[in-house]
Structures are given as C-alpha cells and as structure tokens.
mmCIF file of N, CA and C in Angstrom:
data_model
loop_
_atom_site.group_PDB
_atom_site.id
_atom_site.type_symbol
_atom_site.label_atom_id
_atom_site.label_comp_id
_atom_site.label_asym_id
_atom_site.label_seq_id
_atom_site.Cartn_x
_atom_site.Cartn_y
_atom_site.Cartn_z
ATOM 1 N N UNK A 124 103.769 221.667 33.863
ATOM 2 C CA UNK A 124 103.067 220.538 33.302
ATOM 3 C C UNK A 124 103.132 219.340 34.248
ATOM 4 N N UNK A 125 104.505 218.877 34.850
ATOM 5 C CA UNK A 125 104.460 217.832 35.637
ATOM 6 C C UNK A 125 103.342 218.089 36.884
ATOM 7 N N UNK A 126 103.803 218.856 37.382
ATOM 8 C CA UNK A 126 103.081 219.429 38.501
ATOM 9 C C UNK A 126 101.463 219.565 38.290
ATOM 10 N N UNK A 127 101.057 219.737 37.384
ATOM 11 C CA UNK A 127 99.550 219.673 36.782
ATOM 12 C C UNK A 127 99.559 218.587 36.993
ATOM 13 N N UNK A 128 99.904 217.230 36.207
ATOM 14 C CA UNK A 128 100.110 215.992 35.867
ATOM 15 C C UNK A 128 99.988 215.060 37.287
ATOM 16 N N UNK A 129 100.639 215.735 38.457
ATOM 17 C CA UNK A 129 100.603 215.355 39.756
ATOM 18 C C UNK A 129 99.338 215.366 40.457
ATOM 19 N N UNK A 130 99.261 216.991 40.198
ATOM 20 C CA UNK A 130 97.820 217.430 41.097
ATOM 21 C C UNK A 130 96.941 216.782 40.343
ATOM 22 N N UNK A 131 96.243 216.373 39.169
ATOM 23 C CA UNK A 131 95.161 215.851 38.837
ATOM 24 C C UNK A 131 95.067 214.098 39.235
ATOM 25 N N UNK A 132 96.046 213.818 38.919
ATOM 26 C CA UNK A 132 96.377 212.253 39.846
ATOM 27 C C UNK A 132 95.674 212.326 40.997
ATOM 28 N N UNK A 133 96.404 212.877 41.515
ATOM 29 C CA UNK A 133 96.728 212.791 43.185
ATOM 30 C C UNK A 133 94.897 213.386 43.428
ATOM 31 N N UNK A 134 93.828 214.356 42.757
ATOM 32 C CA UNK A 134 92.874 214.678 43.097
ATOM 33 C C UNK A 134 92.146 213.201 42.304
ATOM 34 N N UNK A 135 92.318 213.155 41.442
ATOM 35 C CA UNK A 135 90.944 211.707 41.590
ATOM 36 C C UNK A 135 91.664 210.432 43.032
ATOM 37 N N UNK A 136 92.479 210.429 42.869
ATOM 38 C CA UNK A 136 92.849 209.350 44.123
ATOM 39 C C UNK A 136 92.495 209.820 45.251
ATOM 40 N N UNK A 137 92.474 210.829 45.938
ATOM 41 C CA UNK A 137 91.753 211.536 46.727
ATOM 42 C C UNK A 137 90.247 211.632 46.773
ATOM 43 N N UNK A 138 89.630 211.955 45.576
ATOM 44 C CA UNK A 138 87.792 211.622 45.758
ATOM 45 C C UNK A 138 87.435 210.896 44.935
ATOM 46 N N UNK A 139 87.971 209.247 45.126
ATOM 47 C CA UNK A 139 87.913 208.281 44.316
ATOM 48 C C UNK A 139 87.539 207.213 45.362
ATOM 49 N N UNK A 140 86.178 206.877 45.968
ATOM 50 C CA UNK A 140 86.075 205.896 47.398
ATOM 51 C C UNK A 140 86.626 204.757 46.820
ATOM 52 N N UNK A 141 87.811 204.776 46.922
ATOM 53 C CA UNK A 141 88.405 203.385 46.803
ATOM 54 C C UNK A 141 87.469 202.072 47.816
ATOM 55 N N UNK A 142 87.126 202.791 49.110
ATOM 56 C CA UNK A 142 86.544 201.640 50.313
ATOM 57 C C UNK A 142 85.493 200.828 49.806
ATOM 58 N N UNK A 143 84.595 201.475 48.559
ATOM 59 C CA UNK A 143 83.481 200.769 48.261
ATOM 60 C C UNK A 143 83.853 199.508 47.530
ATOM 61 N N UNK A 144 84.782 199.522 46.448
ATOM 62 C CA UNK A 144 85.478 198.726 45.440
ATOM 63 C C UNK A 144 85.984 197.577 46.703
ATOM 64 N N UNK A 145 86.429 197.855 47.346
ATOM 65 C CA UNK A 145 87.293 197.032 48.284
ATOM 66 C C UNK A 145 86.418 196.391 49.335
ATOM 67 N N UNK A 146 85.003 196.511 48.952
ATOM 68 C CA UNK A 146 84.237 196.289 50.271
ATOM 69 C C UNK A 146 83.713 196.394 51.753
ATOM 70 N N UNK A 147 84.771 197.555 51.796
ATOM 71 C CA UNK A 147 84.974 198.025 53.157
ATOM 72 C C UNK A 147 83.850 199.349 53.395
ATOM 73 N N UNK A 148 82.968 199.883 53.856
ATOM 74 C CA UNK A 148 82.237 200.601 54.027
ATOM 75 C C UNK A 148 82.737 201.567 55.180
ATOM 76 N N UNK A 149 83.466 201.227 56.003
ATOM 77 C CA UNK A 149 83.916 202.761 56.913
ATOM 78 C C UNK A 149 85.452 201.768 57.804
ATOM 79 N N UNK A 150 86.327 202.607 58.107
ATOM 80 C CA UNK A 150 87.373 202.413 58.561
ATOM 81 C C UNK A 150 87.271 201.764 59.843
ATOM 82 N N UNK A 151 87.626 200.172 59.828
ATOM 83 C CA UNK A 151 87.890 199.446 60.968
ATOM 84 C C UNK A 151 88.403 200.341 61.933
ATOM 85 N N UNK A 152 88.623 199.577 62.830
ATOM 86 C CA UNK A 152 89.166 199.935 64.223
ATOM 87 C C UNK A 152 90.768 199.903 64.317
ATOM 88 N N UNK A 153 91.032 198.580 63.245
ATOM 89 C CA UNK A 153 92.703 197.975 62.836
ATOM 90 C C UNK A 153 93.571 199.158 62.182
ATOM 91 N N UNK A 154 92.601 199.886 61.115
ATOM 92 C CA UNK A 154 93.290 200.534 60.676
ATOM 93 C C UNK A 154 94.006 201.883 61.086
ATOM 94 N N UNK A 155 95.439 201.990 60.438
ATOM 95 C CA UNK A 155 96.124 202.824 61.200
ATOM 96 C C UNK A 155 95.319 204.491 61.001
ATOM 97 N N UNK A 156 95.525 205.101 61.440
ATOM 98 C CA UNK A 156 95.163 206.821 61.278
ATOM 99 C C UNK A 156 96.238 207.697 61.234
ATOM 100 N N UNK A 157 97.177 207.415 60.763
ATOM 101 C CA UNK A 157 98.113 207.877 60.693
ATOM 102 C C UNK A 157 99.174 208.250 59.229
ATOM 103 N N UNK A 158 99.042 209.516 58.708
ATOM 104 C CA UNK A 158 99.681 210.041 57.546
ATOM 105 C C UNK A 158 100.688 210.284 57.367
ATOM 106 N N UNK A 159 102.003 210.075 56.761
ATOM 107 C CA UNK A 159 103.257 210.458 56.674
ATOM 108 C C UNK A 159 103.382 210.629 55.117
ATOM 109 N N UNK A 160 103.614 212.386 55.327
ATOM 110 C CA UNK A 160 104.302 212.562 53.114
ATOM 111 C C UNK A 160 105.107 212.743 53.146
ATOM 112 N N UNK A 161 106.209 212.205 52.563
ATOM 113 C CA UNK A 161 107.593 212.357 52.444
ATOM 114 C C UNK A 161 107.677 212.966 51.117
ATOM 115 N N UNK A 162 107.904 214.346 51.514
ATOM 116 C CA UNK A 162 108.073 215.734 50.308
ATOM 117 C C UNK A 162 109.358 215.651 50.117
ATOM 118 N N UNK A 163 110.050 215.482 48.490
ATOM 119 C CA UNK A 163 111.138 215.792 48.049
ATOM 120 C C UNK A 163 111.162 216.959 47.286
ATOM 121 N N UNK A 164 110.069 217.270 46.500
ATOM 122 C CA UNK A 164 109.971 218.419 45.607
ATOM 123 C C UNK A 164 110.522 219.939 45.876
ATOM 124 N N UNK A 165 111.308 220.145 45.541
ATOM 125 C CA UNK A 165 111.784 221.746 45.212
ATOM 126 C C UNK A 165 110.703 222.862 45.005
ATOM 127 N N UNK A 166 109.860 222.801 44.109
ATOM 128 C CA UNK A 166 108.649 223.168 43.952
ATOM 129 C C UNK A 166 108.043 223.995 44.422
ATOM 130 N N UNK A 167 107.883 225.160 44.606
ATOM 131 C CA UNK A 167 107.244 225.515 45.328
ATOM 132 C C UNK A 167 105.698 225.618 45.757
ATOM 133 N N UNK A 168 105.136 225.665 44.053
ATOM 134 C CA UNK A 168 103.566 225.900 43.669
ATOM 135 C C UNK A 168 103.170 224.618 44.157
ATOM 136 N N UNK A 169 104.065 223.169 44.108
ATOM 137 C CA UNK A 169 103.849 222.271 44.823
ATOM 138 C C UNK A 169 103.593 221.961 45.889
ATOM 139 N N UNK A 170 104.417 222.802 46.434
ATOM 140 C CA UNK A 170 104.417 222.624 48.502
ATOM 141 C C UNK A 170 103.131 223.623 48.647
ATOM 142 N N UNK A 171 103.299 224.622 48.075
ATOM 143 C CA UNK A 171 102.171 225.365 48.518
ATOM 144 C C UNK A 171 100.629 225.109 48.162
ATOM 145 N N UNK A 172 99.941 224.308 46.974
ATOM 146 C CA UNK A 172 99.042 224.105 46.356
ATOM 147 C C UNK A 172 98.737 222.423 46.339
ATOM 148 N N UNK A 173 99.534 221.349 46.979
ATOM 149 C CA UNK A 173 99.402 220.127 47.174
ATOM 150 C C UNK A 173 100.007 219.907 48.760
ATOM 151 N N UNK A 174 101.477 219.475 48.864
ATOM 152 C CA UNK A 174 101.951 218.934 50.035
ATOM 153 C C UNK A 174 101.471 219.767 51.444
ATOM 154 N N UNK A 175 101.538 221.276 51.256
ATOM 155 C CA UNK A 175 100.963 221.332 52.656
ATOM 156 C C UNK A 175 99.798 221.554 52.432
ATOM 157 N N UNK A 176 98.784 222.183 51.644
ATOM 158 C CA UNK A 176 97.305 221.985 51.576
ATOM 159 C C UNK A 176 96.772 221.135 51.984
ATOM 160 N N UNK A 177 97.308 219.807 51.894
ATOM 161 C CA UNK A 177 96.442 218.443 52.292
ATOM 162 C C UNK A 177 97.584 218.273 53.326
ATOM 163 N N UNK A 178 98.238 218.122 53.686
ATOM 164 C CA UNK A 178 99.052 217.980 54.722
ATOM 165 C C UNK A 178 98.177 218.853 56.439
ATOM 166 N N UNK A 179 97.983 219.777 56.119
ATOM 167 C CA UNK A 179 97.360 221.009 57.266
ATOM 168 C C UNK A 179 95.956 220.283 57.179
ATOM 169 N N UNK A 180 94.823 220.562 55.689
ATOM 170 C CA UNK A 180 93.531 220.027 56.113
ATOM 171 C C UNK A 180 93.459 218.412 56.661
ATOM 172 N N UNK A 181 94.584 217.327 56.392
ATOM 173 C CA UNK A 181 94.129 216.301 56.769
ATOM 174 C C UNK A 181 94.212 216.578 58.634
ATOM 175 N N UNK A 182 95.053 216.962 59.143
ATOM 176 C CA UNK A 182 94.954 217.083 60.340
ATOM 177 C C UNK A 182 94.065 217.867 60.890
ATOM 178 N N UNK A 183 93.532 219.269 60.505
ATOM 179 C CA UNK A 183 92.776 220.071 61.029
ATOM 180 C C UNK A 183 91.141 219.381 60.749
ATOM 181 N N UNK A 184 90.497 218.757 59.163
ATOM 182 C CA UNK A 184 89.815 218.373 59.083
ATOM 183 C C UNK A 184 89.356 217.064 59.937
ATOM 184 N N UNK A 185 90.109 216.444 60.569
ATOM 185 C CA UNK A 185 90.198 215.185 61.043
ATOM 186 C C UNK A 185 90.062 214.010 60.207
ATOM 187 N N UNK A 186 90.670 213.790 59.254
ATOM 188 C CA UNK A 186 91.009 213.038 58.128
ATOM 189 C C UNK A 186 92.152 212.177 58.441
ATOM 190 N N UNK A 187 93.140 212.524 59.396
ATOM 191 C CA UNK A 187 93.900 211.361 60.162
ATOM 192 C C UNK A 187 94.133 212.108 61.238
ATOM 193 N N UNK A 188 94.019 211.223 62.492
ATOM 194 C CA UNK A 188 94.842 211.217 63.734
ATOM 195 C C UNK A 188 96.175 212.299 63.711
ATOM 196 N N UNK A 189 96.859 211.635 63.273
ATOM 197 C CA UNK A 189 98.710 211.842 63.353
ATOM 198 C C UNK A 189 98.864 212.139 61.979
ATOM 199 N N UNK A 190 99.884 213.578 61.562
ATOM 200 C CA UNK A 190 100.015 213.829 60.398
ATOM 201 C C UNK A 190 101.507 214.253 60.476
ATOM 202 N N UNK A 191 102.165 213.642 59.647
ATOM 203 C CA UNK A 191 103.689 213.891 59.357
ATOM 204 C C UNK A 191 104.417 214.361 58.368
ATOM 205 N N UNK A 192 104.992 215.601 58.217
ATOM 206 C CA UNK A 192 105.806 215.744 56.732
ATOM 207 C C UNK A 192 107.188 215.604 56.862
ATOM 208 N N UNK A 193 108.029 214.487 56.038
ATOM 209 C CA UNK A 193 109.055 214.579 56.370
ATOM 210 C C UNK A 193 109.874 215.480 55.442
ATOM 211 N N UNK A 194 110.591 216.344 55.552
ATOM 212 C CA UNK A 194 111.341 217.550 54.218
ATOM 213 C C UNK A 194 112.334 216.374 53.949
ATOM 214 N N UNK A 195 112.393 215.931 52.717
ATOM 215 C CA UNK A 195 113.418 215.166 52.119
ATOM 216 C C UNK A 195 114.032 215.131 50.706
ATOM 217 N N UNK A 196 115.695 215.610 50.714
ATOM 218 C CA UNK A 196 116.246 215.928 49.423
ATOM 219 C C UNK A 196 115.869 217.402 49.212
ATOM 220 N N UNK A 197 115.747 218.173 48.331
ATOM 221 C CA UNK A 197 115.471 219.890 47.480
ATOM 222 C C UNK A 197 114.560 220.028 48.255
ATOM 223 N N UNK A 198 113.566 219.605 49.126
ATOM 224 C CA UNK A 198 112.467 220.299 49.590
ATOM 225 C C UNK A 198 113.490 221.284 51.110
ATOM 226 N N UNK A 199 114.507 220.450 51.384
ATOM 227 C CA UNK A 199 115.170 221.155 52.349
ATOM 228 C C UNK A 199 115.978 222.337 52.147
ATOM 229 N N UNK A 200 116.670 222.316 50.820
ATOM 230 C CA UNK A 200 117.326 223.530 50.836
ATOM 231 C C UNK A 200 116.052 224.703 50.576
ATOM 232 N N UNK A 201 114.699 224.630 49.574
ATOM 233 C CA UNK A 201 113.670 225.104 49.302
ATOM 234 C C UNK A 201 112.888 225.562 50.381
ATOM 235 N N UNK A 202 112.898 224.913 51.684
ATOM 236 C CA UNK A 202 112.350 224.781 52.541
ATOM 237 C C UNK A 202 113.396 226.299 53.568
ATOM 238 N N UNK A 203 114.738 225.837 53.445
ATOM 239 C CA UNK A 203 115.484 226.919 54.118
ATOM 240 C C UNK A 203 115.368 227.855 53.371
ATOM 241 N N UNK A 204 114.988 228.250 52.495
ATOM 242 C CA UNK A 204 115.698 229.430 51.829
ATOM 243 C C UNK A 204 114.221 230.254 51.113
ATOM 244 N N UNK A 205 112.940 229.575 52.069
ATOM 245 C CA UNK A 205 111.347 230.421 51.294
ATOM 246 C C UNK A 205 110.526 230.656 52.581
ATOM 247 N N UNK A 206 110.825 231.952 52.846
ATOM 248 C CA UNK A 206 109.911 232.604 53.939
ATOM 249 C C UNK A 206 108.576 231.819 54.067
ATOM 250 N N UNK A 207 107.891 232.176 53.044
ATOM 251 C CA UNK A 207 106.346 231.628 53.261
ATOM 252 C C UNK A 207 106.310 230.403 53.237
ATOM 253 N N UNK A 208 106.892 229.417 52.466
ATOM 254 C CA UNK A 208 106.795 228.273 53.195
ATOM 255 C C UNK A 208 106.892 227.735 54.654
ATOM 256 N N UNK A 209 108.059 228.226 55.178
ATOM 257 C CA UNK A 209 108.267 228.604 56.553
ATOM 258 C C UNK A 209 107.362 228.337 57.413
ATOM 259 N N UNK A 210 106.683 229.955 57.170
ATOM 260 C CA UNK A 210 105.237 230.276 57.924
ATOM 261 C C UNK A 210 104.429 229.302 57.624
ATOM 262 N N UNK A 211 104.237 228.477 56.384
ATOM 263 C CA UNK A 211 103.265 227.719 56.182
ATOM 264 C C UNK A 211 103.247 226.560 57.401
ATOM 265 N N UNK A 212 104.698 226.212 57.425
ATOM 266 C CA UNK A 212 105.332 225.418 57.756
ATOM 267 C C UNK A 212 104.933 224.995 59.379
ATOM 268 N N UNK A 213 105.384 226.283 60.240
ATOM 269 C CA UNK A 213 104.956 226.829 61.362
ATOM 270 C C UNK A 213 103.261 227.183 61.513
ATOM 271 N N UNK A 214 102.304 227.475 60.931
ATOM 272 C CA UNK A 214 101.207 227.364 61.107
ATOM 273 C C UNK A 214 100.648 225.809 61.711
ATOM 274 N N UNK A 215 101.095 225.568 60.570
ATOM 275 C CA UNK A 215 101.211 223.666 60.482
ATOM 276 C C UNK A 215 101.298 222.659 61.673
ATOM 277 N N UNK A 216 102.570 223.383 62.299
ATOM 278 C CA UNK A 216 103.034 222.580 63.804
ATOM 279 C C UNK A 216 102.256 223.210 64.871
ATOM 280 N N UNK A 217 101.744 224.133 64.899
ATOM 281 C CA UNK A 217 100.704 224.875 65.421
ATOM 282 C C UNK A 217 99.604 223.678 65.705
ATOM 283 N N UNK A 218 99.242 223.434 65.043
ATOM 284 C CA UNK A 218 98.145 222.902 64.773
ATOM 285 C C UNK A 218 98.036 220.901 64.647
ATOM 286 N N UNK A 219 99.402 220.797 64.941
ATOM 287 C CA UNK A 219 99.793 219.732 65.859
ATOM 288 C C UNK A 219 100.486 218.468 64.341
ATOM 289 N N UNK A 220 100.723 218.887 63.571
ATOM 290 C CA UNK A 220 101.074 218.753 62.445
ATOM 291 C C UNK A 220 102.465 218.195 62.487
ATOM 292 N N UNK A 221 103.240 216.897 62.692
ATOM 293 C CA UNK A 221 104.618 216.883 62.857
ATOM 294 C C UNK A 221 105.312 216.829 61.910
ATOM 295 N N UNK A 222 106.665 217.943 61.933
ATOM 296 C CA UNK A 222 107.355 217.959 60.603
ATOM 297 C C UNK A 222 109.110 217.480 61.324
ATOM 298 N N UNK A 223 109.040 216.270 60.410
ATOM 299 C CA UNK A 223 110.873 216.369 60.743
ATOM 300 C C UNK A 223 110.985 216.437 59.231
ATOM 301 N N UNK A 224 112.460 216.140 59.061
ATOM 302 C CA UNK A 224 114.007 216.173 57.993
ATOM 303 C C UNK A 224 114.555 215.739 57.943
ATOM 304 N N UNK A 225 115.210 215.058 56.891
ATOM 305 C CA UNK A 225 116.419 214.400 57.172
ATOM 306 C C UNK A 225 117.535 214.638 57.003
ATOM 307 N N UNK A 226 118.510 214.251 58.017
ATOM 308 C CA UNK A 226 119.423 215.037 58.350
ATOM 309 C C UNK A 226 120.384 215.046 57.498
ATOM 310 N N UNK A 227 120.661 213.827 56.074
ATOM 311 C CA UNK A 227 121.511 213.792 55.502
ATOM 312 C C UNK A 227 121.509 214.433 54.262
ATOM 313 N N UNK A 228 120.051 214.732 53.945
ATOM 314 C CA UNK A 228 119.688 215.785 53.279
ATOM 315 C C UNK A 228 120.095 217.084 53.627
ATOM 316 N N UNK A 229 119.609 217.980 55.002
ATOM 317 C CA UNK A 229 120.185 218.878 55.325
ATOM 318 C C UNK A 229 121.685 219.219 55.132
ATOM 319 N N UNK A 230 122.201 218.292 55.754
ATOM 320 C CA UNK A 230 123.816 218.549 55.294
ATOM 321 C C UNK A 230 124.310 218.290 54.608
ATOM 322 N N UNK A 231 123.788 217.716 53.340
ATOM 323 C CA UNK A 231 123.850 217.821 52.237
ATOM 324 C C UNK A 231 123.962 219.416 51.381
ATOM 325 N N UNK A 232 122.731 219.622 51.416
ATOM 326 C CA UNK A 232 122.478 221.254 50.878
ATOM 327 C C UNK A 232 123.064 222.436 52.332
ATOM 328 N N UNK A 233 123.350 222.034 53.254
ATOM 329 C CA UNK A 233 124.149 223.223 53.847
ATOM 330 C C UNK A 233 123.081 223.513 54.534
ATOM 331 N N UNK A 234 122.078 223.005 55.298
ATOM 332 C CA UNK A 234 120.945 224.201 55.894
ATOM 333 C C UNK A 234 120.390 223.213 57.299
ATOM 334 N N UNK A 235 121.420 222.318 57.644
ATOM 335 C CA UNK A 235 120.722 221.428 59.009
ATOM 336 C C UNK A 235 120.257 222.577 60.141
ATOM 337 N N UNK A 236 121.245 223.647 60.301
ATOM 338 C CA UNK A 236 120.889 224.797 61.178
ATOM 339 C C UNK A 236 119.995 225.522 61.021
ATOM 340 N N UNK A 237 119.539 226.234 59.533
ATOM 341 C CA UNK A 237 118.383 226.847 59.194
ATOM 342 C C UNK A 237 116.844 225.534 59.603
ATOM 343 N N UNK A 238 117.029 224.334 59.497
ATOM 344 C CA UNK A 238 115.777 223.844 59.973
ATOM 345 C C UNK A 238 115.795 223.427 61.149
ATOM 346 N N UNK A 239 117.064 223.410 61.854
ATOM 347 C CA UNK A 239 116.872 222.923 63.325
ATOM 348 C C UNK A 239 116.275 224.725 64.051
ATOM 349 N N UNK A 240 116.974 225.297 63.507
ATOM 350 C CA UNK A 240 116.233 226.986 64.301
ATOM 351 C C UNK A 240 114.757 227.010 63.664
ATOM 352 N N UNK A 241 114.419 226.325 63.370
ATOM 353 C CA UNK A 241 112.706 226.621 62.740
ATOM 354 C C UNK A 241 111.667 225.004 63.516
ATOM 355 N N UNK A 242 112.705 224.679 64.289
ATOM 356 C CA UNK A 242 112.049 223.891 65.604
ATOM 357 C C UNK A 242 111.427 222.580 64.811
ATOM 358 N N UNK A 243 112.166 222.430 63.536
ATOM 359 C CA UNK A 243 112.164 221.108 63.076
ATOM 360 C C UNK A 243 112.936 220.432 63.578
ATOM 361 N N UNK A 244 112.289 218.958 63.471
ATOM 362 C CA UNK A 244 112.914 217.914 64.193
ATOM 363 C C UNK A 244 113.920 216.917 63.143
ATOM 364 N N UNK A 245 115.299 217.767 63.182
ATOM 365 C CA UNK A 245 116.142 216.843 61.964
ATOM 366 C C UNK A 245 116.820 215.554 62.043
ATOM 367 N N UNK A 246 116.491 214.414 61.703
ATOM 368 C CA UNK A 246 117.371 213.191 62.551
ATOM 369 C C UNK A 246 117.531 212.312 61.084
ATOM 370 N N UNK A 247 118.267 211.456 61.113
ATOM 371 C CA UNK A 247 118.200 210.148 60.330
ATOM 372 C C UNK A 247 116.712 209.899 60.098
ATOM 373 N N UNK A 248 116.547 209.428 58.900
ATOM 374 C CA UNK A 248 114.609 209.077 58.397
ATOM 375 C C UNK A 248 114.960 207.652 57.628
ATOM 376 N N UNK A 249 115.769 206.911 57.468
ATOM 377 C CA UNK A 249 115.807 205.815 56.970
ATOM 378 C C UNK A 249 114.670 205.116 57.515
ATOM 379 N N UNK A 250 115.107 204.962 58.884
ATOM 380 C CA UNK A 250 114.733 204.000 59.611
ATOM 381 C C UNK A 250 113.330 204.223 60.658
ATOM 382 N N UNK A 251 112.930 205.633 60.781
ATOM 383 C CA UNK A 251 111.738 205.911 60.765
ATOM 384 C C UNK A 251 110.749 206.042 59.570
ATOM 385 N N UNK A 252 111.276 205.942 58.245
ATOM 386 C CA UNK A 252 110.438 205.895 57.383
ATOM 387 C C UNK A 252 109.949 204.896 57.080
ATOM 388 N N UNK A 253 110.880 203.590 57.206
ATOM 389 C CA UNK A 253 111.014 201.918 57.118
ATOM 390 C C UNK A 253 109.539 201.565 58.412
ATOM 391 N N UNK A 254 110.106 202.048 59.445
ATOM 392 C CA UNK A 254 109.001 201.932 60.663
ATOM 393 C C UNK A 254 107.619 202.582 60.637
ATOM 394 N N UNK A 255 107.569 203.952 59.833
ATOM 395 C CA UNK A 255 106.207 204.095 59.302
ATOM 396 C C UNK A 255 105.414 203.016 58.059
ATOM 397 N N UNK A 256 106.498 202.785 57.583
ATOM 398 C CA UNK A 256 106.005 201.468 56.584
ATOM 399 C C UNK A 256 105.212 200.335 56.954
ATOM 400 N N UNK A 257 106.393 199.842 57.871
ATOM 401 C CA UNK A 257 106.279 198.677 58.818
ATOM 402 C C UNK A 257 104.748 199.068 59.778
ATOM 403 N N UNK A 258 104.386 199.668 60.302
ATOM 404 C CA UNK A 258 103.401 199.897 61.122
ATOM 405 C C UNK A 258 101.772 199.923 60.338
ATOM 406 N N UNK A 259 101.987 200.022 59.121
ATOM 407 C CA UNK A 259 100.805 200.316 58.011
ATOM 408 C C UNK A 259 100.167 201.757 57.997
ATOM 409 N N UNK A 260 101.309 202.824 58.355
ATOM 410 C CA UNK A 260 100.660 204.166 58.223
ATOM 411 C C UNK A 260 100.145 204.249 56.471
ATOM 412 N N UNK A 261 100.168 205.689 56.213
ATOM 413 C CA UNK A 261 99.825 205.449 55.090
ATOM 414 C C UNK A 261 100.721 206.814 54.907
ATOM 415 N N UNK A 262 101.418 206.318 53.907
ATOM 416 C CA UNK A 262 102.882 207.198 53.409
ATOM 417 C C UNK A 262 102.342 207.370 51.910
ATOM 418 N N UNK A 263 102.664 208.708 51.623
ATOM 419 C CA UNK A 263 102.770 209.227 50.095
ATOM 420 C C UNK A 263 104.029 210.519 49.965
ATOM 421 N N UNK A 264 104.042 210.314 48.596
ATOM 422 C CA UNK A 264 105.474 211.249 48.250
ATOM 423 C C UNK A 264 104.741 212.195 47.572
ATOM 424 N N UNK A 265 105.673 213.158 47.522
ATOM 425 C CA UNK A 265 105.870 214.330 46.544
ATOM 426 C C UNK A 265 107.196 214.865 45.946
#
C-alpha cells in the first residue's frame, strides 16, 4: 500500500509541467542538470519499479546530464544481499549512471565490502549530499 501510495505521487509529479505554472517555458541555461536520489528503502518492488526505473531512463533518456544514486540506510544491506538488483545496479553504471553509499550505513549493516567489490563508490555522504544541495541539483528520496 505505501509503496502504491509513493508510486502514484511520485507519477503525477513527474507528468505534472510544473514549468508552465511557474512561467518558465524550457530550462534556462542556470539551471542545474543534475539528479541525485538518495534511496533508503529496503524494498525491493521499490528499487526495482521506481528508484532505478527512473534513475537508468533519466540518464539514458537524456532527462539529466549527471545522474546519481546514493544507497542509504536498508537499501544497503538490500542492495548486498539481491542479485538482481545488483545487475540492475551494474547495468546502470554502464551506462554512466553514478552510484555511491554511505559508508556509515554500510558498516552499519555489515556489507561495506560486499559494495565496495561491486565497484561502488562508498565514502561519507553527509557532506556530499549537503554539497549536492548547496549546488541546486535536484535531489529526491526514496
């Protein structure tokens, strides 16, 4: 139910032209192009049917520049411990998709090694998340 409750949100905010309401008719030059989702969800039907669905098409579609998922909290132990996410995961960076973690999460749930061997980039995210803020990317959770 939550997860329904999410995805229907999250789809009218998605094909909802906010730009017209706001007066803006097509994306300045100022504005950033740059996506960062900071996934906490455990979830799986989640990661698989929201966070990386739009995570992969915004980059492949060209819908932003720079696309970032950071694994943060249950999405990391979830993340170590589900093959196909994985692969999802790895398709993803393929395709130029940057995924870090945070590291205090990881060692938290026991799995900094399972995502550093899967060529994620695990570091402190406080303060890169603060700096994606700061820069006017455009950050959403899950």
């Amino acid at each position: 139910m939550k997860t329904k409750i999410l995805l229907a949100i999250l789809t009218t905010i998605l094909f909802f032209d906010t730009t017209k309401i706001m007066g803006q008719q097509e994306k300045s030059e100022n504005t950033p192009d740059k996506l960062v989702i900071v996934w906490t969800s455990d979830d799986p039907y989640l990661a698989e049917r929201m966070v990386l669905m739009y995570a992969h098409a915004a980059k492949t579609a060209g819908w932003f520049k720079e696309v970032t998922v950071v694994i943060w909290g249950p999405s990391a132990k979830m993340v170590a411990e589900n093959l196909k996410i994985q692969e999802k995961l790895k398709a993803m960076q393929k395709d130029r998709v940057e995924i870090q973690a945070c590291i205090a999460c990881a060692t938290a749930y026991e799995v900094v090694d399972e995502l550093k061997n899967l060529n994620f980039e695990v570091k402190g995210m406080g303060k890169p998340l603060s700096d994606y803020l700061k820069s006017g990317a455009k950050v959403i959770t899950f």
